[in-house]
């Protein structure tokens, strides 16, 4: 008999093998494993896990269906709240959301809600189950800017209500961070992301790629000339930050966005694609979030020895626990309580090393985390040929600077009402990273959902 | 898909194409660029908008095949399509903005065009001409066969002058564009308040050194390596004074006297291998104009 305090283990590619390929790391549950894990759920009346989920999936209900082997029913339950379950099951920080609240977690391991959700979504896809069809068309046109999780969700929900929705995407491929940022080995592009995008399209949503709002066409033109009655902005927070230390424009210094975009969107890891990427021998990745883990594990797979340089300690790493665990298994070296001071370059302006200083934790700062302070005189050099900066991103000013009457805050984020998505401009709504700054897939989806409702109400009241 | 309506050679190894892209054509202004991707596996390649027709919804691009991707473009014929064609990207040239027109009208302007950088100068002069501003232009090429767009320049120079120069003296004046600038200012009594130089980085660098001597404010169009062109990757960052700027959103035009060209040239050669450099020189043959800063072709 299995230990009820422990999760049914999920099958994964062996760390040694997966460190050399870009195939998915986690293989997911099969039917038997999923049903066994579902047995562990206590079907709490006042389920705490649901409170931890930003879109309030009816978790006990869907797990009950899994336990009984009714996977299609389980999928229907999840679909009521989430449009992208195959994605959330894979990338949500479950330990701080649904699973973090699970009663089972008090005395043992939480129920593996994410893995079960993923199983249900994968099963539905493999068995050709489609999300429920949309209502009759109502003839009202809505434009959605950006095809990341917030845009896809908002568009999908509006289409279900009968709206005629067009998504405008700046890049040549739909999916936002799901295609350009999160790597193949965590989120397969063809099997998972493209299929979810197809699902949204099958609801009647049109996607026009290669359109940069603010450059190719403005929001005011969409409203005044192209017949759109409302606009949702889900343009994300893609602008990378740099540290401002010497050597940062040298050859061999990349933003994590550039490195990941080359590899994921442009598929530089594949021989048959034209875009080049630098295969470093020794790589330093600066930062400790999901983005840093993804960049580090990508560089590792391209053949490098990789160091993560992070100024706080392990407990403060903002990345998902599973990613940190996987990164360690694969052999990523963690240089914690360490901060870069300078990037060292050779006579050709190419990176030859990184000068760092040791840190120690001092008093807690505004975020409640203990503030790292430099240990005087503790500078040391690490020999590296590539440095990847992963210090966070902020919203791009392309839209805010070209749309009259759209308010932004100090951090360049668009100001929008949390429950309706309404911005300072009539008929214009916003959500996701563009409003909150870099956050998570599920929060972006939640914002897209809220805005779809907000837009529906706005247009109904206007009619 | 974005259909290629016309495709052909302008001269030597320089290609010109007219592409159907109505959204770009509706909004673009001189100084802006597009990103072009040939097919599913292709790279995203930035190219300057060299002309546009708002009614027909078309954009003209001019390019020189220097690597795998631009060579792929060169194989395409009228009737074929690009998979992706996005724009207009970057900021319009400050000279070509309605709101600056009053200021611009007061200026004596000199354009300096080098090699494949000649094509992007044309829409700027055309726009200015249509708005009643005539400027002088120096067009530099390696040799007679590579002089492009001479007639078009003459048609938009108005009362301004078109000075053609070739490195080998086979046509027009003789010598580099920098020599012509020197001659015009020191020997021919010309004065200028504003200069725009577009061409290979090495040419822009030396133009800036020359105009600095004469205190002529100079704008250059930077062409660093790019990926997305929307400010998302930072690949295109250049040092302008002591500030880091993203060429794709803050540029591509910058104050040339503030650019660290040596650093920019080294960065641009990032993906260049020893082997690649040799190939580049071989392929470009006599159109090789230097400018990549790494192959030694300009030395
Ligand atoms: C490498 C990486 C790893 C991550 N890992 C995780 C994870 O494990 N778990 C998790 O929950 N979250 C993760 N995140 C965060 C998560 O991906 C984002 O919070 C989420 O994608 C935000 O969704 P969004 O819809 O707001 O914007 P995005 O996904 O950023 O999509 C915005 C889209 O809008 C487009 N766009 C921008 N401007 C314009 C314009 N002017 N015109 C037209 N289109 C435009 C962009 O090209 C983009 O496609 C990660 C992020 C990154 C970068
Ligand atoms: C804003 C902008 C506008 C441009 N406009 C034009 C134009 O109108 N016509 C034109 O012919 N070219 C233009 N370029 C340059 C053009 O984008 C490059 O020639 C092209 O990217 C080379 O791609 P490739 O695959 O053919 O060669 P690759 O194989 O990628 O490159 C060949 C070699 O050239 C180097 N290289 C990479 N990028 C550039 C670059 N941007 N400039 C010079 N060398 C580079 C690489 O290091 C590489 O080794 C422009 C660039 C920018 C950024
Ligand atoms: S969507 Fe995310 S938070 Fe909600 S149940 Fe699924 S994995 Fe948990
Ligand atoms: S809290 Fe845990 S045990 Fe309770 S219903 Fe949710 S998943 Fe099941
Ligand atoms: S090309 Fe990516 S930020 Fe400029």
XYZ file of N, CA and C and ligand atoms in Angstrom, chain A residues 49 52-57 59 62 82 85 88-90 92-94 97-99 113-114 117 442, ligand 3:
80
model
N -7.839 24.511 -0.842
C -7.080 24.551 -2.096
C -7.719 25.514 -3.087
N -6.729 28.957 -2.791
C -5.357 29.221 -3.242
C -5.233 29.359 -4.744
N -6.291 28.961 -5.460
C -6.225 29.029 -6.923
C -6.788 30.366 -7.391
N -5.984 31.167 -8.109
C -6.459 32.491 -8.520
C -7.711 32.458 -9.395
N -8.007 31.345 -10.083
C -9.242 31.307 -10.876
C -10.279 30.377 -10.250
N -10.048 29.974 -8.983
C -11.014 29.181 -8.223
C -11.546 27.952 -8.952
N -10.654 27.152 -9.488
C -11.096 25.886 -10.079
C -11.745 25.051 -8.980
N -11.610 22.326 -7.367
C -10.602 21.266 -7.294
C -11.167 19.944 -6.738
N -13.268 18.190 -9.476
C -12.588 17.577 -10.628
C -11.770 16.368 -10.173
N -10.980 27.575 -16.149
C -9.678 27.821 -16.764
C -9.696 27.453 -18.239
N -5.731 24.732 -19.101
C -5.308 23.840 -18.011
C -4.025 23.062 -18.292
N -1.369 25.591 -17.198
C -1.291 25.872 -15.757
C -0.848 24.658 -14.967
N -1.325 23.498 -15.338
C -0.911 22.279 -14.651
C 0.603 22.143 -14.680
N 1.210 22.686 -15.732
C 2.665 22.581 -15.882
C 3.433 23.724 -15.235
N 2.119 26.604 -13.133
C 1.691 27.351 -11.943
C 2.656 27.097 -10.784
N 2.925 28.106 -9.970
C 3.695 27.858 -8.747
C 2.761 27.220 -7.710
N 2.445 25.944 -7.906
C 1.420 25.296 -7.074
C 1.752 25.348 -5.592
N 0.303 28.292 -4.282
C -1.111 28.526 -4.589
C -1.952 27.348 -4.090
N -2.587 26.620 -5.017
C -3.531 25.575 -4.612
C -2.922 24.566 -3.627
N -1.776 24.016 -4.005
C -1.195 22.965 -3.173
C -0.676 23.512 -1.846
N -2.176 18.554 -7.144
C -3.270 19.138 -7.922
C -2.818 19.521 -9.335
N -1.628 20.128 -9.418
C -1.114 20.553 -10.723
C -0.952 19.378 -11.674
N -4.300 18.125 -12.809
C -4.899 19.042 -13.783
C -4.259 18.827 -15.155
N -1.197 32.165 -14.421
C -2.567 32.038 -13.939
C -3.143 33.400 -13.531
S -4.811 26.741 -12.138
Fe -2.868 26.683 -11.038
S -3.382 27.333 -8.971
Fe -5.317 26.778 -9.975
S -5.596 24.640 -9.469
Fe -4.527 24.676 -11.404
S -2.380 24.537 -10.851
Fe -3.471 25.112 -9.003
